[in-house]
PDB file of C-alpha atoms in Angstrom:
ATOM      1  CA  MET A   1      43.417  -4.111  -5.728  1.00 52.00           C
ATOM      2  CA  ARG A   2      41.109  -1.259  -4.849  1.00 56.00           C
ATOM      3  CA  THR A   3      38.917  -1.703  -1.798  1.00 59.00           C
ATOM      4  CA  LYS A   4      35.368  -0.411  -1.929  1.00 66.00           C
ATOM      5  CA  ARG A   5      34.700   2.350   0.576  1.00 73.00           C
ATOM      6  CA  THR A   6      31.380   2.692   2.292  1.00 75.00           C
ATOM      7  CA  ASN A   7      29.651   5.987   1.600  1.00 81.00           C
ATOM      8  CA  TRP A   8      28.508   6.650   5.154  1.00 85.00           C
ATOM      9  CA  LEU A   9      26.612   9.820   4.275  1.00 86.00           C
ATOM     10  CA  ALA A  10      24.503   7.994   1.671  1.00 86.00           C
ATOM     11  CA  THR A  11      24.100   5.050   4.057  1.00 88.00           C
ATOM     12  CA  CYS A  12      22.806   7.355   6.817  1.00 90.00           C
ATOM     13  CA  PHE A  13      20.310   8.914   4.409  1.00 88.00           C
ATOM     14  CA  LEU A  14      19.141   5.456   3.292  1.00 88.00           C
ATOM     15  CA  ILE A  15      18.650   4.335   6.902  1.00 90.00           C
ATOM     16  CA  ALA A  16      16.789   7.544   7.779  1.00 90.00           C
ATOM     17  CA  GLY A  17      14.589   7.178   4.685  1.00 88.00           C
ATOM     18  CA  SER A  18      13.824   3.536   5.500  1.00 87.00           C
ATOM     19  CA  VAL A  19      12.861   4.389   9.089  1.00 88.00           C
ATOM     20  CA  PHE A  20      10.726   7.283   7.842  1.00 87.00           C
ATOM     21  CA  LEU A  21       8.848   4.972   5.455  1.00 85.00           C
ATOM     22  CA  LEU A  22       8.507   1.977   7.794  1.00 89.00           C
ATOM     23  CA  PHE A  23       7.423   3.880  10.887  1.00 90.00           C
ATOM     24  CA  PRO A  24       3.815   4.565   9.692  1.00 88.00           C
ATOM     25  CA  LEU A  25       3.487   0.888   8.739  1.00 87.00           C
ATOM     26  CA  TYR A  26       4.725  -0.186  12.177  1.00 89.00           C
ATOM     27  CA  MET A  27       2.309   2.199  13.898  1.00 88.00           C
ATOM     28  CA  THR A  28      -0.610   0.959  11.760  1.00 88.00           C
ATOM     29  CA  PHE A  29       0.197  -2.648  12.635  1.00 89.00           C
ATOM     30  CA  MET A  30       0.514  -1.905  16.364  1.00 89.00           C
ATOM     31  CA  LEU A  31      -2.823  -0.079  16.404  1.00 87.00           C
ATOM     32  CA  SER A  32      -4.550  -2.929  14.578  1.00 88.00           C
ATOM     33  CA  ILE A  33      -3.672  -5.649  17.116  1.00 89.00           C
ATOM     34  CA  LYS A  34      -4.474  -3.785  20.369  1.00 86.00           C
ATOM     35  CA  ASN A  35      -7.634  -2.917  22.201  1.00 84.00           C
ATOM     36  CA  ASN A  36      -8.632   0.690  22.769  1.00 80.00           C
ATOM     37  CA  LYS A  37      -7.281   0.768  26.354  1.00 83.00           C
ATOM     38  CA  GLU A  38      -3.806  -0.302  25.221  1.00 85.00           C
ATOM     39  CA  ILE A  39      -3.929   2.297  22.425  1.00 84.00           C
ATOM     40  CA  ALA A  40      -4.766   4.994  24.981  1.00 82.00           C
ATOM     41  CA  ASP A  41      -1.859   3.868  27.224  1.00 84.00           C
ATOM     42  CA  SER A  42       0.754   3.786  24.445  1.00 82.00           C
ATOM     43  CA  ILE A  43       0.458   3.788  20.677  1.00 80.00           C
ATOM     44  CA  LEU A  44       3.916   2.430  19.909  1.00 81.00           C
ATOM     45  CA  ALA A  45       4.401  -0.216  22.631  1.00 83.00           C
ATOM     46  CA  PHE A  46       3.880  -3.915  21.961  1.00 85.00           C
ATOM     47  CA  PRO A  47       0.509  -5.256  23.214  1.00 85.00           C
ATOM     48  CA  LYS A  48       0.302  -7.751  26.062  1.00 84.00           C
ATOM     49  CA  VAL A  49      -2.007  -9.919  23.933  1.00 86.00           C
ATOM     50  CA  TRP A  50      -1.876  -9.856  20.134  1.00 88.00           C
ATOM     51  CA  ARG A  51      -5.523  -9.547  19.131  1.00 88.00           C
ATOM     52  CA  TRP A  52      -5.657 -11.096  15.648  1.00 89.00           C
ATOM     53  CA  GLU A  53      -9.451 -11.301  15.983  1.00 90.00           C
ATOM     54  CA  ASN A  54      -9.521  -7.549  15.256  1.00 88.00           C
ATOM     55  CA  PHE A  55      -8.995  -8.387  11.580  1.00 91.00           C
ATOM     56  CA  ILE A  56     -11.968 -10.787  11.555  1.00 91.00           C
ATOM     57  CA  THR A  57     -14.219  -8.264  13.283  1.00 89.00           C
ATOM     58  CA  ALA A  58     -13.155  -5.459  10.937  1.00 86.00           C
ATOM     59  CA  ALA A  59     -13.751  -7.673   7.880  1.00 89.00           C
ATOM     60  CA  GLU A  60     -17.273  -8.480   9.087  1.00 88.00           C
ATOM     61  CA  LYS A  61     -18.151  -4.855   9.823  1.00 85.00           C
ATOM     62  CA  VAL A  62     -17.086  -3.515   6.401  1.00 85.00           C
ATOM     63  CA  ASN A  63     -18.233  -6.599   4.439  1.00 88.00           C
ATOM     64  CA  TYR A  64     -14.650  -6.911   3.279  1.00 89.00           C
ATOM     65  CA  TRP A  65     -14.938  -9.616   0.629  1.00 91.00           C
ATOM     66  CA  GLN A  66     -17.754  -7.890  -1.265  1.00 91.00           C
ATOM     67  CA  LYS A  67     -15.808  -4.599  -1.275  1.00 90.00           C
ATOM     68  CA  PHE A  68     -12.655  -6.474  -2.231  1.00 91.00           C
ATOM     69  CA  ARG A  69     -14.528  -7.990  -5.201  1.00 92.00           C
ATOM     70  CA  ASN A  70     -15.745  -4.545  -6.352  1.00 92.00           C
ATOM     71  CA  SER A  71     -12.286  -2.980  -6.055  1.00 92.00           C
ATOM     72  CA  SER A  72     -10.712  -5.960  -7.844  1.00 92.00           C
ATOM     73  CA  ILE A  73     -13.174  -5.772 -10.777  1.00 93.00           C
ATOM     74  CA  ILE A  74     -12.550  -2.042 -11.167  1.00 93.00           C
ATOM     75  CA  THR A  75      -8.767  -2.364 -10.921  1.00 93.00           C
ATOM     76  CA  VAL A  76      -8.320  -5.404 -13.195  1.00 93.00           C
ATOM     77  CA  LEU A  77     -10.613  -4.130 -15.982  1.00 95.00           C
ATOM     78  CA  THR A  78      -9.192  -0.599 -15.757  1.00 94.00           C
ATOM     79  CA  VAL A  79      -5.597  -1.812 -16.042  1.00 93.00           C
ATOM     80  CA  THR A  80      -6.375  -4.248 -18.885  1.00 94.00           C
ATOM     81  CA  PHE A  81      -8.237  -1.754 -21.087  1.00 95.00           C
ATOM     82  CA  THR A  82      -5.826   1.068 -20.214  1.00 94.00           C
ATOM     83  CA  LEU A  83      -2.853  -0.924 -21.491  1.00 93.00           C
ATOM     84  CA  PHE A  84      -4.504  -1.844 -24.807  1.00 92.00           C
ATOM     85  CA  THR A  85      -6.254   1.427 -25.640  1.00 93.00           C
ATOM     86  CA  ASN A  86      -3.753   3.974 -24.336  1.00 93.00           C
ATOM     87  CA  SER A  87      -0.759   2.248 -25.947  1.00 92.00           C
ATOM     88  CA  PHE A  88      -2.538   2.053 -29.325  1.00 92.00           C
ATOM     89  CA  VAL A  89      -3.491   5.754 -29.180  1.00 92.00           C
ATOM     90  CA  ALA A  90       0.137   6.609 -28.395  1.00 92.00           C
ATOM     91  CA  TYR A  91       1.349   4.408 -31.267  1.00 92.00           C
ATOM     92  CA  ALA A  92      -0.967   6.202 -33.718  1.00 91.00           C
ATOM     93  CA  ILE A  93       0.374   9.576 -32.545  1.00 91.00           C
ATOM     94  CA  LYS A  94       3.987   8.425 -32.717  1.00 88.00           C
ATOM     95  CA  LYS A  95       3.607   7.107 -36.299  1.00 86.00           C
ATOM     96  CA  LYS A  96       2.479  10.516 -37.563  1.00 84.00           C
ATOM     97  CA  PHE A  97       4.297  12.677 -35.038  1.00 84.00           C
ATOM     98  CA  ASP A  98       5.773  14.915 -37.751  1.00 84.00           C
ATOM     99  CA  HIS A  99       2.258  15.806 -38.941  1.00 86.00           C
ATOM    100  CA  LYS A 100       0.890  19.019 -37.386  1.00 88.00           C
ATOM    101  CA  PHE A 101      -2.468  17.461 -36.508  1.00 90.00           C
ATOM    102  CA  PHE A 102      -0.991  14.528 -34.587  1.00 89.00           C
ATOM    103  CA  LYS A 103       1.600  16.700 -32.870  1.00 88.00           C
ATOM    104  CA  GLY A 104      -1.206  19.078 -31.826  1.00 90.00           C
ATOM    105  CA  LEU A 105      -3.243  16.088 -30.637  1.00 90.00           C
ATOM    106  CA  TYR A 106      -0.286  14.969 -28.517  1.00 91.00           C
ATOM    107  CA  PHE A 107      -0.010  18.355 -26.772  1.00 91.00           C
ATOM    108  CA  TYR A 108      -3.807  18.431 -26.397  1.00 91.00           C
ATOM    109  CA  PHE A 109      -3.634  15.182 -24.422  1.00 89.00           C
ATOM    110  CA  ILE A 110      -0.704  16.463 -22.370  1.00 89.00           C
ATOM    111  CA  SER A 111      -2.523  19.702 -21.510  1.00 89.00           C
ATOM    112  CA  ALA A 112      -5.339  17.665 -19.919  1.00 87.00           C
ATOM    113  CA  MET A 113      -2.966  16.832 -17.037  1.00 86.00           C
ATOM    114  CA  PHE A 114      -3.129  20.452 -15.899  1.00 86.00           C
ATOM    115  CA  VAL A 115      -6.928  20.555 -15.526  1.00 84.00           C
ATOM    116  CA  PRO A 116      -7.851  20.086 -11.819  1.00 83.00           C
ATOM    117  CA  PHE A 117     -10.499  17.433 -11.308  1.00 81.00           C
ATOM    118  CA  PRO A 118     -12.748  19.568  -8.996  1.00 80.00           C
ATOM    119  CA  ILE A 119     -13.383  21.929 -11.950  1.00 83.00           C
ATOM    120  CA  ILE A 120     -14.971  19.188 -14.061  1.00 83.00           C
ATOM    121  CA  MET A 121     -16.393  17.133 -11.186  1.00 82.00           C
ATOM    122  CA  LEU A 122     -19.970  18.450 -11.330  1.00 82.00           C
ATOM    123  CA  PRO A 123     -20.372  18.070 -15.141  1.00 86.00           C
ATOM    124  CA  VAL A 124     -18.941  14.553 -14.938  1.00 84.00           C
ATOM    125  CA  VAL A 125     -21.428  13.532 -12.262  1.00 82.00           C
ATOM    126  CA  LYS A 126     -24.404  14.912 -14.214  1.00 85.00           C
ATOM    127  CA  LEU A 127     -23.288  13.442 -17.540  1.00 86.00           C
ATOM    128  CA  THR A 128     -22.574   9.963 -16.190  1.00 85.00           C
ATOM    129  CA  ALA A 129     -25.923   9.904 -14.368  1.00 85.00           C
ATOM    130  CA  ARG A 130     -27.760  10.974 -17.557  1.00 87.00           C
ATOM    131  CA  LEU A 131     -26.000   8.267 -19.600  1.00 87.00           C
ATOM    132  CA  GLY A 132     -26.662   5.585 -16.976  1.00 85.00           C
ATOM    133  CA  LEU A 133     -22.935   5.234 -16.234  1.00 84.00           C
ATOM    134  CA  ASP A 134     -23.109   5.971 -12.502  1.00 84.00           C
ATOM    135  CA  ASN A 135     -21.953   2.417 -11.688  1.00 88.00           C
ATOM    136  CA  LEU A 136     -18.808   0.287 -11.609  1.00 89.00           C
ATOM    137  CA  TYR A 137     -18.468   0.157 -15.401  1.00 89.00           C
ATOM    138  CA  GLY A 138     -18.879   3.916 -15.784  1.00 89.00           C
ATOM    139  CA  LEU A 139     -16.180   4.321 -13.165  1.00 90.00           C
ATOM    140  CA  ILE A 140     -13.863   2.020 -15.153  1.00 92.00           C
ATOM    141  CA  LEU A 141     -14.500   4.078 -18.314  1.00 92.00           C
ATOM    142  CA  LEU A 142     -13.578   7.307 -16.517  1.00 91.00           C
ATOM    143  CA  TYR A 143     -10.356   5.817 -15.133  1.00 92.00           C
ATOM    144  CA  ILE A 144      -9.317   4.754 -18.656  1.00 92.00           C
ATOM    145  CA  VAL A 145     -10.072   8.205 -20.099  1.00 90.00           C
ATOM    146  CA  TYR A 146      -8.497  10.179 -17.229  1.00 88.00           C
ATOM    147  CA  GLY A 147      -5.294   8.169 -17.392  1.00 90.00           C
ATOM    148  CA  LEU A 148      -4.933   8.774 -21.134  1.00 91.00           C
ATOM    149  CA  SER A 149      -3.046  12.072 -20.939  1.00 90.00           C
ATOM    150  CA  PHE A 150      -0.280  10.877 -18.608  1.00 91.00           C
ATOM    151  CA  ASN A 151      -0.026   7.456 -20.247  1.00 92.00           C
ATOM    152  CA  VAL A 152       0.278   8.993 -23.736  1.00 92.00           C
ATOM    153  CA  LEU A 153       3.192  11.050 -22.427  1.00 91.00           C
ATOM    154  CA  LEU A 154       4.933   7.884 -21.191  1.00 90.00           C
ATOM    155  CA  TYR A 155       4.129   5.714 -24.218  1.00 92.00           C
ATOM    156  CA  VAL A 156       5.072   8.278 -26.890  1.00 91.00           C
ATOM    157  CA  GLY A 157       8.389   8.981 -25.173  1.00 89.00           C
ATOM    158  CA  TYR A 158       9.163   5.268 -25.076  1.00 89.00           C
ATOM    159  CA  LEU A 159       7.917   4.555 -28.617  1.00 89.00           C
ATOM    160  CA  ARG A 160      10.133   7.303 -30.049  1.00 87.00           C
ATOM    161  CA  SER A 161      13.155   5.490 -28.598  1.00 85.00           C
ATOM    162  CA  LEU A 162      12.346   2.381 -30.699  1.00 85.00           C
ATOM    163  CA  PRO A 163      13.980   2.114 -34.151  1.00 85.00           C
ATOM    164  CA  GLN A 164      11.805   3.267 -37.054  1.00 83.00           C
ATOM    165  CA  GLU A 165      13.135   0.345 -39.099  1.00 84.00           C
ATOM    166  CA  LEU A 166      10.799  -2.011 -37.208  1.00 83.00           C
ATOM    167  CA  ASP A 167       7.732  -0.345 -38.765  1.00 82.00           C
ATOM    168  CA  GLU A 168       9.356  -0.143 -42.181  1.00 82.00           C
ATOM    169  CA  ALA A 169      10.285  -3.834 -42.145  1.00 85.00           C
ATOM    170  CA  ALA A 170       6.738  -4.778 -41.167  1.00 84.00           C
ATOM    171  CA  ILE A 171       5.295  -2.655 -44.003  1.00 82.00           C
ATOM    172  CA  VAL A 172       7.659  -4.316 -46.510  1.00 83.00           C
ATOM    173  CA  ASP A 173       6.416  -7.703 -45.283  1.00 83.00           C
ATOM    174  CA  GLY A 174       2.823  -6.613 -45.945  1.00 82.00           C
ATOM    175  CA  ALA A 175       1.665  -6.190 -42.325  1.00 84.00           C
ATOM    176  CA  SER A 176      -1.224  -3.831 -41.563  1.00 85.00           C
ATOM    177  CA  VAL A 177      -0.999  -1.106 -38.904  1.00 85.00           C
ATOM    178  CA  TRP A 178      -2.838  -3.302 -36.410  1.00 86.00           C
ATOM    179  CA  GLN A 179      -0.656  -6.343 -37.153  1.00 88.00           C
ATOM    180  CA  THR A 180       2.505  -4.214 -36.787  1.00 88.00           C
ATOM    181  CA  PHE A 181       1.334  -2.853 -33.460  1.00 89.00           C
ATOM    182  CA  TRP A 182       0.039  -6.092 -31.998  1.00 88.00           C
ATOM    183  CA  LYS A 183       2.738  -8.535 -33.171  1.00 87.00           C
ATOM    184  CA  ILE A 184       5.853  -6.324 -33.162  1.00 87.00           C
ATOM    185  CA  ILE A 185       5.420  -3.127 -31.158  1.00 89.00           C
ATOM    186  CA  PHE A 186       3.204  -4.235 -28.258  1.00 90.00           C
ATOM    187  CA  PRO A 187       5.589  -7.007 -27.047  1.00 88.00           C
ATOM    188  CA  LEU A 188       8.396  -4.414 -27.004  1.00 88.00           C
ATOM    189  CA  LEU A 189       6.307  -2.219 -24.694  1.00 88.00           C
ATOM    190  CA  ALA A 190       6.552  -4.690 -21.787  1.00 84.00           C
ATOM    191  CA  PRO A 191       8.710  -2.462 -19.512  1.00 81.00           C
ATOM    192  CA  ILE A 192       6.591   0.664 -19.995  1.00 86.00           C
ATOM    193  CA  ASN A 193       3.409  -1.446 -19.809  1.00 88.00           C
ATOM    194  CA  ALA A 194       4.552  -2.619 -16.375  1.00 82.00           C
ATOM    195  CA  THR A 195       5.072   0.982 -15.259  1.00 84.00           C
ATOM    196  CA  VAL A 196       1.662   2.087 -16.536  1.00 89.00           C
ATOM    197  CA  ALA A 197      -0.006  -0.985 -15.021  1.00 87.00           C
ATOM    198  CA  ILE A 198       1.425  -0.290 -11.558  1.00 83.00           C
ATOM    199  CA  ILE A 199       0.551   3.421 -11.629  1.00 87.00           C
ATOM    200  CA  THR A 200      -2.983   2.619 -12.790  1.00 91.00           C
ATOM    201  CA  THR A 201      -3.390  -0.170 -10.229  1.00 89.00           C
ATOM    202  CA  VAL A 202      -2.417   2.074  -7.312  1.00 87.00           C
ATOM    203  CA  TRP A 203      -4.707   4.849  -8.548  1.00 89.00           C
ATOM    204  CA  ALA A 204      -7.777   2.677  -9.241  1.00 91.00           C
ATOM    205  CA  TRP A 205      -7.406   0.679  -6.018  1.00 91.00           C
ATOM    206  CA  ASN A 206      -6.902   3.631  -3.673  1.00 89.00           C
ATOM    207  CA  ASP A 207      -9.090   6.273  -5.294  1.00 89.00           C
ATOM    208  CA  PHE A 208     -11.733   7.708  -2.996  1.00 87.00           C
ATOM    209  CA  LEU A 209     -13.152  10.792  -4.736  1.00 87.00           C
ATOM    210  CA  LEU A 210     -14.524   9.320  -7.995  1.00 88.00           C
ATOM    211  CA  PRO A 211     -16.299   6.359  -6.313  1.00 88.00           C
ATOM    212  CA  LEU A 212     -17.711   8.761  -3.705  1.00 87.00           C
ATOM    213  CA  ILE A 213     -19.387  11.033  -6.274  1.00 85.00           C
ATOM    214  CA  MET A 214     -20.432   8.298  -8.739  1.00 84.00           C
ATOM    215  CA  LEU A 215     -21.529   5.258  -6.744  1.00 83.00           C
ATOM    216  CA  ASP A 216     -24.726   5.637  -4.754  1.00 78.00           C
ATOM    217  CA  GLN A 217     -25.516   1.952  -4.175  1.00 82.00           C
ATOM    218  CA  GLU A 218     -24.029   0.256  -1.108  1.00 81.00           C
ATOM    219  CA  SER A 219     -23.552  -3.022  -3.030  1.00 85.00           C
ATOM    220  CA  GLN A 220     -21.123  -1.249  -5.423  1.00 85.00           C
ATOM    221  CA  THR A 221     -19.025   0.415  -2.736  1.00 86.00           C
ATOM    222  CA  THR A 222     -15.241   0.024  -3.006  1.00 89.00           C
ATOM    223  CA  LEU A 223     -12.796  -0.626  -0.162  1.00 88.00           C
ATOM    224  CA  PRO A 224     -11.771   3.043   0.403  1.00 86.00           C
ATOM    225  CA  LEU A 225     -15.442   4.038   0.566  1.00 85.00           C
ATOM    226  CA  ALA A 226     -16.247   1.188   2.961  1.00 84.00           C
ATOM    227  CA  GLN A 227     -13.475   2.364   5.270  1.00 80.00           C
ATOM    228  CA  PHE A 228     -14.919   5.857   5.270  1.00 76.00           C
ATOM    229  CA  ILE A 229     -18.294   4.502   6.338  1.00 64.00           C
ATOM    230  CA  PHE A 230     -16.572   2.344   8.940  1.00 63.00           C
ATOM    231  CA  GLN A 231     -14.766   5.337  10.397  1.00 63.00           C
ATOM    232  CA  SER A 232     -17.858   7.477  10.636  1.00 58.00           C
ATOM    233  CA  LYS A 233     -20.023   4.748  12.120  1.00 53.00           C
ATOM    234  CA  PHE A 234     -17.519   3.212  14.535  1.00 52.00           C
ATOM    235  CA  GLY A 235     -15.341   6.234  15.175  1.00 57.00           C
ATOM    236  CA  GLN A 236     -14.201   4.989  18.603  1.00 65.00           C
ATOM    237  CA  ASP A 237     -12.960   1.616  17.330  1.00 76.00           C
ATOM    238  CA  THR A 238      -9.520   2.799  16.283  1.00 81.00           C
ATOM    239  CA  ASN A 239      -8.074  -0.714  16.355  1.00 82.00           C
ATOM    240  CA  LEU A 240     -10.715  -2.058  13.945  1.00 85.00           C
ATOM    241  CA  ALA A 241     -10.293   0.916  11.627  1.00 83.00           C
ATOM    242  CA  PHE A 242      -6.547   0.353  11.361  1.00 87.00           C
ATOM    243  CA  ALA A 243      -7.051  -3.383  10.907  1.00 87.00           C
ATOM    244  CA  SER A 244      -9.268  -2.592   7.893  1.00 87.00           C
ATOM    245  CA  TYR A 245      -6.635  -0.187   6.524  1.00 86.00           C
ATOM    246  CA  LEU A 246      -4.026  -2.910   6.737  1.00 88.00           C
ATOM    247  CA  MET A 247      -6.259  -5.446   4.960  1.00 89.00           C
ATOM    248  CA  ALA A 248      -7.002  -2.947   2.170  1.00 88.00           C
ATOM    249  CA  MET A 249      -3.304  -2.202   1.750  1.00 87.00           C
ATOM    250  CA  ALA A 250      -2.139  -5.836   1.697  1.00 86.00           C
ATOM    251  CA  PRO A 251      -3.148  -6.677  -1.939  1.00 85.00           C
ATOM    252  CA  LEU A 252      -1.259  -3.642  -3.249  1.00 83.00           C
ATOM    253  CA  LEU A 253       1.867  -4.583  -1.309  1.00 82.00           C
ATOM    254  CA  ILE A 254       1.727  -8.090  -2.772  1.00 83.00           C
ATOM    255  CA  VAL A 255       1.341  -6.682  -6.320  1.00 77.00           C
ATOM    256  CA  TYR A 256       4.267  -4.330  -5.764  1.00 77.00           C
ATOM    257  CA  ILE A 257       6.550  -7.052  -4.400  1.00 78.00           C
ATOM    258  CA  LEU A 258       5.758  -9.329  -7.350  1.00 77.00           C
ATOM    259  CA  ALA A 259       6.169  -6.593 -10.008  1.00 70.00           C
ATOM    260  CA  GLN A 260       8.965  -4.405  -8.611  1.00 70.00           C
ATOM    261  CA  LYS A 261      11.554  -5.855 -11.011  1.00 70.00           C
ATOM    262  CA  TRP A 262       9.485  -4.783 -14.054  1.00 66.00           C
ATOM    263  CA  ILE A 263       8.757  -1.372 -12.506  1.00 63.00           C
ATOM    264  CA  ILE A 264      12.456  -0.580 -12.068  1.00 64.00           C
ATOM    265  CA  SER A 265      13.193  -1.958 -15.541  1.00 63.00           C
ATOM    266  CA  GLY A 266      10.435   0.177 -17.072  1.00 58.00           C
ATOM    267  CA  VAL A 267      11.587   3.367 -15.368  1.00 57.00           C
ATOM    268  CA  THR A 268      15.216   2.750 -16.345  1.00 58.00           C
ATOM    269  CA  ARG A 269      14.489   1.972 -19.996  1.00 55.00           C
ATOM    270  CA  GLY A 270      12.087   4.876 -20.246  1.00 50.00           C
ATOM    271  CA  ALA A 271      14.715   7.275 -18.920  1.00 48.00           C
ATOM    272  CA  VAL A 272      17.608   6.170 -21.127  1.00 48.00           C
ATOM    273  CA  LYS A 273      17.246   6.178 -24.901  1.00 48.00           C
TER     274      LYS A 273
END
């Protein structure tokens, strides 16, 4: 019977990688539960008194729950509409991929990934303001459109790995294009939908630049923007700033822990045809 040998080189790299990833989280947590004097004495040492009230004070200063509501609305609606619209666009391209027009359309979407956002930033700001879309819902629309190019790349690659016989069988049974997509294809997209949902969630939740240039009303501010205001106004309260960072990061960590199984499944199935 063969005994399994431990690959010590790989184990050392895994340990080093884990320490490298966990160290910033440890430092953030330590900074969030100290006062400024303890931070000045030592950043990494444990505090004499764990000041959990820092989280309450930080939440009050940034109006956390209102910002949390705004970020949640943007993220949930963006992810929901991204999954339905982007997957259907990719399905339409995949069905006619041999046609020159649809193949050209596919590469047109892909080419959009290479356009830096600062180049189109000023026209976007002017156009959204003129159309009355300089609000939360305009921001959601832009997230859905901007994610289209990368998501089409993922969806088309995955859809091409599905057997063509599924479409042909649905057509023989008299199903329309919409019925074929919604009842047969869309349920099969669960792994890649999970991947797209997580990527979109992280982007919409953490994005700072688009909300900064589009939202001019304080009541519509998102969590990253609120933290920026917090930092500039209370620049000496390092402990409160890091407490707010930790509270903003917590929902994403929970989402990741709950969905990590589907993320790994989606990446694996998307990589192997």
